Amino acid sequence: MGILLGVGRALADVAIIKVQADAPGRSIGPDLVGVFFEDINYAADGGLYAELIQNRSFEYQATEQKTWNPLSYWDVQTPGGGRASLDGEAAAPLNANNPHYAVLEVSEPGQGVGLANPGFDGIRVEAGGRYRVSLFARQLYVGNRWGGSAHAGHPAPLTARLESKSGQVLGEVALGAPGWEWTRLTNTITATQSEAAARFVLVVTNRGGMALDEVSLFPENTFRGRPNGLRPDLAQAIADLHPKFIRFPGGCVAHGNGLGNLYRWKDTIGPVEERHQQANLWGYHQSVGLGYFEYFQFCEDIRAKPLPVVAAGVCCQNSGHTGGTGQEGLPLAAMPAYVQDILDLIEWANGPATSAWGAKRAAAGHPEPFHLQYLGVGNEDAQTEVFRTRFKMIYEAVKAQHPEITVIGTVGPFPDGPDYDAGWQFANELHVPMVDEHYYEKPEWFWDHLNRYDGYDRSWSQVYLGEYAAHDAGRANTLRSALAEAAHLTALERNGDVVRLASYAPLLAKQGRTQWRPDLIYFDNQQVLRTVNYFVQQLFSLNQGDVCLPTTCSGVPAGARLAISSVSERRSGDLIMKLVNGQATLQPVRVSLAGVNNVGSEAIQTVLTGDPAAVNDFNQPLRVEPVTSRLKVGPVFDCELPAHSLTVLRVKTR
């Protein structure tokens, strides 16, 4: 169903490739190439989620980062002799899910007391851009809280500003004064000029006190113009991959750092000020402004299937610095309610607007179902009896009530070993439709394991390769690593009847805020960087095909570093070949298309090649990129595969 050749010496002879288009092939799942979004490397807050204020709800804690507290990233400015204080408070919060807020007391306004926030490494402002300011506030008595007199002061009207680092005003609007109850104040700033690293400032010109919470600055320019939406250039970079599915919200984030940190989908829907925020397993904060509704909506916007992952009733075995021994399970008495939460998720996603949870989806602005098909249960979990008992409870409930849902289990974090073996045995005992394999290995491992799935028993569970990446020296995104992944993708296509889904990991990383490398897309506040690995994923997604055709290769030494897959695409009738040359020398090939009628005279040829150590970076973002040209073809034709290259040939047929 294609040909693979492992590691060997450089080739000097012509490789003879024969594609048997008239012989039975193996089906390729329609959703093979997707993406995996995890909130790691500041991928959500400060990244894909378009909110520009950091710590907008005053919920940062020292348990997330040692220097953090509820007032982190907020500073009082007192120009012209102003005097003011800023305190954290929790006595009368906006709601129970948002327990902390700030209290600003202005004793001398001077030229206007300011409360400033720098955003996430500065706030990018575009000239003419419109930015919606929103906050909750209420007036307070001021004075000595522990004794002495207290007075109301004067109602304190607020002004919201965008300022440059030097204090130049880039735009401002009046917000009005709060009352004695929590009130939302809103207005929109239009920026007068661009600034790479602006700051947001709330200005008070009267003496008095107020409580503040959920202080937001949101650009009107979001992906598809969605309120509470996504940063458009980052979202577009993901959309340009044309993923067939999106897995979210993690990874390790899904099963969290301890049972109290499990990702609960119900905490992430509804008005943002009522969502339950929590610490992120990767050492920062999740506002969950990017929650389940936004994930599902993004999937729909880019025509990708949603693949949510829920914890299997257990937390991560690495919780609390326990070295793999920290897995705990929810009490069995609590499991029925937890299982019901998962069933409610399916109803929320797929139920009619008249159902209890479908009505909540409709109230958020989406009366039509989201057409959920896949549900991941668990992530890299240690295969203990605690895990197995709880997974079985979830799986059997979903299978009984929603047989239309494909449940995806887990077989641990490695491509082999005790958890892998036990996970596969457990999955096959339960007849789980699909399991989630993960592996991060050196480029050489991928070349050496191109036949990994050839011998898989076709009666076993199918495979979702949920996380994989080739880790080159220094964890760099080299062309060498990308070509190893491309070679592996040809093997996944050849075994498309077993491997139905695959996603590189991780997807996003913010420059200077990265906990894990390599990643597919890097970004800062100004730029989005597509790695060489990104272009491999994009080329395979755009040229996936439906059936992998039998292909043979001769005329090259056994063990040569050459990987090939040939697929047919029903929609276009095209025959598509992916040819990966992992050698340091050019490889000439002669292609014979057996059983193909009416081959066109030209093929579209796309080549990704360069120095194997080359990487795309912010200084040279397109050092390595695909180059497309035309190639003369026929039933038999010749072409050349450059050293260290991926070549995609799209041949028109009828």
XYZ file of C-alpha atoms in Angstrom:
654
model
C 0.000 0.000 0.000
C 2.936 2.245 -0.674
C 6.629 1.674 -0.071
C 8.939 2.437 2.803
C 12.671 2.079 2.900
C 14.601 2.746 6.087
C 18.111 4.071 6.748
C 20.999 3.379 4.364
C 23.718 4.808 2.167
C 23.304 7.542 -0.469
C 21.593 6.477 -3.692
C 23.114 6.866 -7.126
C 20.708 4.762 -9.209
C 17.257 5.584 -10.479
C 14.441 4.432 -8.211
C 11.665 2.703 -10.155
C 8.316 3.440 -8.539
C 5.235 1.585 -9.726
C 1.759 2.670 -8.583
C -0.980 0.045 -8.976
C -4.011 2.287 -9.359
C -6.177 -0.599 -10.577
C -5.487 -2.792 -7.507
C -7.413 -2.684 -4.199
C -6.022 -0.124 -1.787
C -6.504 0.703 1.874
C -8.998 3.327 2.910
C -7.737 6.474 4.599
C -9.971 7.960 7.285
C -11.520 11.260 6.194
C -10.163 12.961 9.313
C -6.561 11.758 9.294
C -4.684 15.060 9.703
C -5.869 17.385 12.452
C -4.444 19.615 15.188
C -4.123 19.371 18.946
C -4.620 22.541 20.993
C -3.373 22.520 24.561
C -3.140 25.560 26.807
C 0.627 25.301 27.157
C 3.225 27.966 26.272
C 0.606 30.722 26.869
C -1.375 29.344 23.955
C -4.745 30.641 25.244
C -4.520 33.729 27.486
C -1.968 36.005 25.865
C -2.174 33.936 22.693
C -5.117 32.612 20.692
C -7.682 34.201 23.026
C -7.874 37.851 21.996
C -8.218 39.429 25.479
C -5.524 42.109 25.937
C -5.578 42.579 29.738
C -3.523 40.286 31.929
C -5.072 39.201 35.252
C -8.317 40.925 34.329
C -10.213 39.274 37.203
C -7.578 39.676 39.938
C -7.355 35.910 40.375
C -3.604 35.338 39.988
C -2.097 33.360 42.886
C 1.347 32.496 44.258
C 0.543 28.808 43.689
C 0.721 29.545 39.944
C 3.947 31.564 40.029
C 5.841 32.442 43.200
C 5.791 36.198 42.600
C 2.093 36.388 41.711
C -0.798 37.693 43.783
C -4.299 38.991 42.920
C -2.883 42.433 42.081
C -0.102 41.249 39.783
C 0.278 43.279 36.569
C -1.699 46.199 38.037
C 0.101 49.390 39.105
C -1.164 52.663 40.562
C 0.052 55.819 38.834
C -0.119 59.081 40.837
C 1.013 62.017 38.690
C 0.791 65.601 39.991
C 0.774 64.788 43.706
C -1.958 62.157 43.576
C -2.282 59.663 46.399
C -4.037 56.324 46.182
C -3.883 52.728 47.375
C -4.759 49.437 45.741
C -5.781 46.382 47.759
C -7.076 42.927 47.042
C -10.433 41.970 48.531
C -12.786 38.981 48.658
C -15.574 40.007 51.070
C -18.324 40.764 48.543
C -17.300 39.334 45.161
C -18.999 39.650 41.816
C -19.914 35.944 42.099
C -18.661 32.802 43.812
C -16.682 31.683 40.732
C -14.825 35.008 40.662
C -13.982 35.525 44.350
C -11.260 38.195 44.251
C -11.455 41.817 43.201
C -9.476 45.046 43.598
C -10.252 48.052 45.780
C -8.900 51.405 44.634
C -8.993 54.259 47.181
C -8.092 57.737 45.955
C -7.330 60.196 48.763
C -5.790 62.896 46.514
C -6.579 62.722 42.797
C -3.834 65.147 41.729
C -3.864 65.226 37.938
C -5.768 61.951 37.859
C -4.882 58.666 39.497
C -4.287 55.846 37.031
C -4.569 52.080 37.381
C -2.341 50.613 34.674
C -2.025 47.167 33.103
C 0.687 46.222 30.539
C -1.222 43.308 29.051
C 0.728 40.241 27.996
C 4.215 41.632 27.290
C 2.653 44.888 26.112
C -0.565 45.603 24.251
C -0.415 45.701 20.485
C -2.491 48.627 19.204
C -3.322 49.349 15.556
C -4.109 52.856 14.330
C -7.837 53.103 13.698
C -8.468 49.886 15.606
C -11.464 49.740 17.916
C -11.078 48.238 21.377
C -14.019 47.458 23.623
C -13.512 48.342 27.284
C -15.643 46.461 29.779
C -15.466 46.243 33.569
C -17.529 45.718 36.687
C -17.336 48.365 39.404
C -19.128 49.577 42.519
C -18.630 52.608 44.733
C -17.205 52.090 48.228
C -16.796 53.991 51.459
C -13.223 55.120 51.997
C -11.245 55.687 55.133
C -9.657 53.543 57.821
C -11.239 50.139 57.528
C -10.095 49.133 61.049
C -11.318 52.222 62.892
C -11.878 55.949 62.622
C -14.254 57.661 60.251
C -15.283 56.389 56.851
C -17.056 58.396 54.174
C -18.412 57.907 50.726
C -16.345 60.492 48.975
C -17.657 61.580 45.577
C -18.885 59.391 42.721
C -15.742 58.664 40.757
C -16.245 58.750 36.983
C -13.765 56.540 35.154
C -11.839 57.197 31.963
C -10.187 54.365 30.029
C -7.029 55.092 28.066
C -4.483 53.465 25.843
C -1.034 54.948 26.378
C 2.403 54.482 24.880
C 5.345 53.626 27.122
C 6.172 57.325 27.358
C 2.635 58.197 28.472
C 1.326 59.526 25.160
C -2.443 59.040 24.982
C -3.385 56.828 22.032
C -7.120 57.010 22.624
C -9.525 57.360 25.528
C -13.215 57.144 26.414
C -15.384 58.015 29.397
C -16.987 55.098 31.218
C -19.119 56.951 33.772
C -19.274 56.415 37.517
C -20.296 53.205 39.297
C -23.193 52.936 41.717
C -23.344 51.134 45.049
C -23.970 47.737 43.428
C -21.813 45.863 40.937
C -22.433 47.497 37.560
C -20.936 46.804 34.163
C -19.444 49.865 32.456
C -18.547 49.694 28.760
C -17.345 51.858 25.905
C -15.028 51.601 22.900
C -11.633 53.228 22.346
C -10.529 54.056 18.813
C -6.728 54.141 18.641
C -5.199 57.216 17.039
C -1.907 55.545 16.140
C -0.161 52.184 16.254
C 1.966 51.037 19.157
C 3.738 47.711 19.613
C 3.653 47.694 23.416
C 1.008 50.034 24.761
C -0.557 49.920 28.229
C -4.132 50.209 29.430
C -4.949 52.793 32.104
C -8.095 53.497 34.124
C -8.082 57.130 35.246
C -9.936 58.513 38.306
C -10.101 62.290 38.843
C -12.198 62.426 42.047
C -11.497 61.483 45.641
C -13.282 58.272 46.607
C -13.169 54.510 46.515
C -14.388 51.735 44.260
C -14.247 47.985 43.761
C -13.184 46.706 40.349
C -13.405 43.310 38.663
C -13.308 41.656 35.226
C -11.495 44.591 33.595
C -11.347 43.756 29.891
C -9.910 45.298 26.738
C -11.015 43.363 23.684
C -10.284 44.168 20.033
C -13.270 44.307 17.706
C -11.072 42.695 15.057
C -11.285 39.029 16.015
C -11.331 35.917 13.849
C -14.640 35.947 11.948
C -15.649 38.971 14.061
C -16.667 36.758 16.981
C -17.373 38.475 20.335
C -15.065 37.104 23.014
C -13.208 35.653 20.063
C -9.761 34.765 18.821
C -6.673 36.616 17.666
C -7.212 36.692 13.896
C -3.689 36.042 12.582
C -3.097 33.102 14.917
C -6.520 31.622 14.233
C -5.952 32.015 10.499
C -2.606 30.214 10.724
C -4.448 27.261 12.268
C -7.238 27.495 9.688
C -4.629 27.469 6.903
C -3.582 24.002 8.024
C -7.053 22.831 6.948
C -7.246 20.464 9.923
C -9.959 17.832 9.805
C -10.386 17.990 13.591
C -9.242 19.950 16.643
C -8.441 18.161 19.896
C -8.819 20.362 23.012
C -8.308 21.590 25.778
C -5.323 19.268 26.500
C -3.312 17.007 27.083
C -2.186 17.203 30.621
C -4.432 20.223 31.180
C -7.485 17.956 30.840
C -6.670 15.754 33.830
C -4.907 18.491 35.753
C -2.632 18.853 38.758
C -4.647 17.052 41.426
C -8.353 16.252 41.522
C -9.259 19.864 42.281
C -7.590 20.915 39.042
C -9.470 18.629 36.639
C -10.700 20.582 33.628
C -14.491 20.783 34.044
C -16.208 21.817 30.838
C -19.231 23.280 32.629
C -16.948 25.816 34.335
C -15.982 27.223 30.907
C -19.359 28.145 29.403
C -21.751 31.027 30.049
C -20.849 34.695 30.721
C -17.083 35.028 31.112
C -17.366 36.763 34.486
C -19.194 33.699 35.845
C -16.716 31.083 34.626
C -14.561 29.277 37.171
C -10.918 30.133 36.566
C -8.086 27.970 37.810
C -4.374 27.384 37.837
C -2.855 25.926 34.711
C -0.894 22.703 35.081
C 1.940 24.341 33.125
C 2.536 27.065 35.720
C 0.328 29.983 34.832
C -3.370 30.924 34.828
C -6.449 29.929 32.858
C -9.144 32.596 32.657
C -11.174 30.094 30.553
C -12.391 33.027 28.487
C -11.458 30.608 25.726
C -13.848 27.879 26.842
C -15.861 25.059 25.390
C -18.268 27.291 23.465
C -15.379 29.151 21.837
C -13.554 25.902 21.016
C -16.602 24.375 19.353
C -17.358 27.604 17.507
C -13.805 27.784 16.181
C -14.057 24.186 14.965
C -17.218 25.080 13.099
C -15.697 28.256 11.655
C -12.817 26.352 10.055
C -14.846 23.215 9.230
C -12.909 20.988 11.627
C -14.566 18.347 13.774
C -14.407 18.957 17.531
C -12.537 16.375 19.582
C -12.890 17.323 23.256
C -10.929 15.342 25.851
C -12.299 14.831 29.364
C -10.466 13.408 32.334
C -11.136 9.721 32.990
C -12.074 10.455 36.606
C -8.396 10.581 37.604
C -5.807 13.333 37.823
C -2.343 13.304 36.265
C 0.007 10.764 37.850
C 2.637 13.515 38.005
C 0.466 15.802 40.148
C 2.194 17.571 43.016
C 5.782 16.753 42.047
C 5.194 13.081 42.830
C 7.294 11.583 40.066
C 4.555 9.537 38.465
C 2.877 8.332 41.684
C 0.317 11.094 42.157
C -2.641 9.647 40.289
C -5.825 9.873 42.362
C -9.359 8.947 41.411
C -12.569 10.733 42.169
C -14.409 8.954 44.995
C -16.589 6.243 43.528
C -19.596 7.899 45.168
C -18.858 11.009 43.089
C -18.499 9.142 39.815
C -22.204 8.996 38.827
C -22.376 12.798 38.911
C -19.104 13.045 36.970
C -20.356 10.578 34.358
C -23.522 12.647 34.061
C -21.386 15.735 33.400
C -19.906 13.932 30.394
C -23.331 12.853 29.148
C -24.440 16.463 29.587
C -21.526 17.551 27.389
C -22.814 15.371 24.576
C -26.303 16.821 25.005
C -24.881 20.354 25.106
C -23.009 19.705 21.848
C -25.610 17.676 19.958
C -28.950 18.001 21.701
C -31.870 20.039 20.361
C -32.356 23.557 21.626
C -35.338 22.251 23.589
C -33.148 19.928 25.710
C -31.797 21.107 29.054
C -28.191 21.510 27.926
C -28.965 22.207 24.294
C -30.917 25.207 25.576
C -27.749 26.538 27.220
C -25.918 26.224 23.918
C -28.781 28.014 22.173
C -28.744 30.763 24.807
C -25.079 31.360 23.966
C -26.081 32.024 20.356
C -25.885 28.599 18.707
C -29.295 26.915 18.470
C -28.078 24.324 15.948
C -26.101 21.287 17.204
C -22.320 21.179 16.893
C -22.391 17.577 15.558
C -19.938 16.073 18.025
C -18.602 12.733 16.775
C -15.442 12.057 18.810
C -14.863 12.125 22.581
C -11.479 11.505 24.189
C -11.552 10.012 27.690
C -8.270 10.259 29.571
C -4.782 11.399 28.620
C -1.550 9.431 29.059
C -2.995 7.941 32.252
C -1.111 5.316 34.235
C -2.935 2.035 33.716
C -3.931 1.412 37.320
C -7.031 -0.235 38.719
C -8.134 3.240 39.849
C -8.036 4.416 36.238
C -9.577 1.281 34.741
C -12.565 1.293 37.091
C -13.447 4.901 36.338
C -12.765 4.722 32.613
C -15.047 1.696 32.337
C -17.871 3.550 34.132
C -17.585 6.472 31.700
C -17.172 4.338 28.588
C -20.102 2.042 29.307
C -22.425 4.984 30.067
C -21.510 6.810 26.843
C -21.725 3.623 24.795
C -25.184 2.824 26.208
C -26.699 6.276 25.794
C -24.754 7.606 22.805
C -23.562 4.757 20.566
C -23.064 7.323 17.797
C -20.084 8.804 19.691
C -16.618 7.368 19.012
C -14.919 7.123 22.401
C -11.129 7.394 22.292
C -9.209 5.734 25.121
C -5.568 6.122 26.137
C -2.545 3.814 26.230
C -0.072 5.995 28.111
C 2.593 8.536 27.148
C 5.098 6.279 25.347
C 5.171 4.134 22.186
C 5.898 1.006 24.220
C 6.364 -0.146 27.799
C 4.114 -1.381 30.639
C 1.401 1.288 30.393
C 1.283 0.911 26.615
C 0.895 -2.862 26.794
C -1.640 -2.753 29.617
C -3.572 0.034 27.905
C -3.891 -1.908 24.675
C -4.977 -5.052 26.512
C -7.628 -3.091 28.438
C -8.890 -1.308 25.307
C -9.284 -4.558 23.400
C -11.042 -6.240 26.337
C -13.613 -3.423 26.359
C -13.687 -3.114 22.552
C -12.949 0.616 22.776
C -13.360 1.963 19.211
C -10.115 3.933 19.215
C -7.098 4.566 21.445
C -4.772 7.538 21.733
C -1.059 6.832 21.221
C 1.636 9.418 21.960
C 5.329 9.546 21.195
C 8.076 12.162 21.092
C 11.270 10.679 19.673
C 14.427 11.535 17.740
C 14.131 11.886 13.935
C 15.989 8.608 13.515
C 13.306 6.776 15.510
C 10.647 7.836 13.031
C 12.694 6.561 10.091
C 13.406 3.298 11.911
C 9.728 2.710 12.731
C 8.052 3.342 9.385
C 6.597 -0.152 9.576
C 5.143 0.370 13.080
C 1.517 -0.087 12.050
C 1.993 -2.645 9.266
C 1.608 -5.518 11.693
C -1.189 -4.130 13.849
C -4.080 -6.549 14.131
C -6.948 -5.052 12.120
C -9.431 -6.452 14.664
C -7.943 -4.302 17.451
C -9.030 -0.789 18.362
C -8.215 1.825 15.768
C -5.511 4.388 16.505
C -5.534 8.110 17.076
C -1.928 9.298 17.100
C -2.818 12.226 19.353
C 0.619 13.627 20.109
C 3.856 13.167 18.207
C 6.872 15.150 17.092
C 10.440 14.442 16.043
C 12.777 15.941 18.644
C 16.017 16.952 16.981
C 19.128 18.196 18.789
C 18.267 21.139 21.020
C 14.554 20.509 20.388
C 14.877 22.667 17.262
C 12.258 22.744 14.486
C 14.702 21.641 11.812
C 13.984 20.476 8.293
C 15.494 17.161 9.393
C 12.793 16.751 12.056
C 10.056 17.812 9.635
C 11.143 15.267 7.019
C 11.150 12.489 9.629
C 7.553 13.449 10.439
C 6.708 13.526 6.733
C 8.121 10.028 6.306
C 6.017 8.864 9.246
C 2.916 10.464 7.735
C 3.417 8.379 4.583
C 3.363 5.317 6.848
C 0.162 6.558 8.504
C -1.445 6.913 5.072
C -0.318 3.406 4.127
C -2.047 2.201 7.297
C -5.028 4.500 7.074
C -7.385 1.637 7.882
C -5.778 1.428 11.345
C -4.569 4.974 12.063
C -7.642 7.128 11.599
C -6.498 10.395 13.203
C -3.159 12.102 13.854
C -2.078 15.450 15.303
C 1.346 16.998 15.888
C 1.933 18.416 19.367
C 2.081 20.995 20.756
C 0.415 23.466 18.421
C 1.241 26.947 19.769
C 4.055 28.623 21.734
C 4.541 32.262 22.700
C 8.079 33.522 22.289
C 9.629 34.027 25.724
C 6.755 32.187 27.474
C 7.471 28.649 26.348
C 7.539 25.577 28.603
C 7.872 22.985 25.825
C 9.659 22.725 22.504
C 9.369 22.025 19.636
C 5.994 23.452 18.661
C 4.217 23.851 15.352
C 3.559 27.622 15.430
C 5.469 30.285 17.378
C 4.221 33.811 17.910
C 4.764 37.061 19.729
C 2.430 40.042 19.910
C 3.360 41.139 16.403
C 4.182 38.046 14.348
C 3.130 34.486 13.664
C 5.907 32.063 12.700
C 5.105 28.932 10.680
C 7.772 26.299 11.273
C 9.087 23.886 8.670
C 7.071 21.216 10.489
C 3.960 23.356 9.942
C 4.419 23.170 6.185
C 4.712 19.364 6.310
C 1.417 19.124 8.213
C -0.222 21.545 5.793
C 0.946 19.668 2.700
C -0.346 16.338 4.005
C -3.656 17.855 5.105
C -4.245 19.526 1.742
C -3.261 16.366 -0.157
C -4.652 13.612 2.018
C -6.674 11.458 -0.358
C -9.194 8.697 0.371
C -7.440 5.454 -0.644
C -3.775 4.511 -0.368
C -2.735 2.651 -3.515
C -0.311 -0.296 -3.664
C 3.096 1.049 -4.594
C 6.411 -0.700 -5.124
C 9.914 0.672 -5.391
C 12.949 -1.032 -6.904
C 16.438 -0.112 -8.002
C 17.602 1.241 -4.676
C 19.576 -0.465 -1.898
C 17.581 -1.974 0.963
C 17.558 0.422 3.891
C 17.687 3.572 1.776
C 16.169 6.614 3.445
C 13.205 6.978 1.130
C 9.499 6.968 2.072
C 6.606 7.033 -0.401
C 2.833 6.975 -0.351
C 0.436 7.148 -3.303
C -3.207 8.060 -2.744
C -6.267 8.722 -4.830
C -8.687 11.553 -4.099
C -12.296 10.865 -5.035
C -13.371 14.491 -5.010
C -10.933 15.586 -7.733
C -9.980 12.261 -9.304
C -6.336 13.198 -8.725
C -3.569 10.760 -7.920
C -1.282 12.240 -5.238
C 2.206 11.030 -4.402
C 4.297 12.051 -1.389
C 7.985 11.251 -1.754
C 10.379 11.895 1.134
C 14.110 11.809 0.416
C 15.992 11.813 3.721
C 19.421 11.476 2.109
C 22.187 13.964 1.433
C 22.085 13.291 -2.329
C 19.560 13.928 -5.064
C 17.454 10.882 -5.943
C 16.251 10.414 -9.543
C 13.051 8.400 -9.860
C 10.981 6.936 -12.697
C 7.268 6.636 -11.944
C 4.965 4.152 -13.679
C 1.212 4.610 -13.216
C -0.377 1.229 -13.838
C -4.129 1.151 -14.376
C -4.513 4.920 -14.607
C -6.566 6.143 -17.539
C -6.121 9.503 -19.240
C -3.170 10.825 -17.288
C -2.845 14.573 -17.700
C 0.198 16.087 -19.318
C 1.256 18.092 -16.267
C 1.344 17.542 -12.534
C 1.472 20.121 -9.776
C 4.779 19.597 -7.989
C 5.396 21.052 -4.527
C 8.833 20.689 -2.950
C 10.056 21.442 0.564
C 13.862 21.254 0.753
C 16.990 22.892 2.139
C 19.746 22.420 4.661
C 18.598 19.656 7.051
C 19.579 21.820 10.033
C 17.654 24.841 8.731
C 14.903 26.348 10.876
C 12.408 29.123 10.261
C 12.766 31.881 12.853
C 11.502 35.418 13.430
C 14.472 36.868 11.529
C 13.952 34.562 8.530
C 10.401 33.253 8.846
C 10.413 31.637 5.400
C 13.926 30.240 5.265
C 12.331 26.927 4.266
C 8.934 26.987 2.564
C 7.142 24.935 -0.111
C 7.813 25.857 -3.737
C 5.253 24.877 -6.361
C 5.920 24.294 -10.050
C 4.664 22.217 -12.995
C 6.089 18.847 -14.010
C 5.516 17.096 -17.357
C 4.012 13.663 -16.717
C 2.409 10.714 -18.478
C 1.757 7.038 -17.759
C 5.523 6.834 -17.222
C 7.531 9.905 -16.230
C 10.784 10.919 -14.563
C 11.449 13.367 -11.775
C 14.171 14.199 -9.289
C 13.877 14.298 -5.508
C 16.286 16.896 -4.091
C 18.459 15.959 -1.155
C 16.617 16.354 2.153
C 13.215 16.972 0.639
C 9.510 16.308 0.637
C 7.968 16.282 -2.834
C 4.213 16.223 -3.380
C 2.997 15.376 -6.892
C -0.649 15.942 -7.747
C -1.388 14.174 -11.042
C -4.627 14.887 -12.881
C -6.438 11.780 -14.130
C -9.847 10.888 -15.495
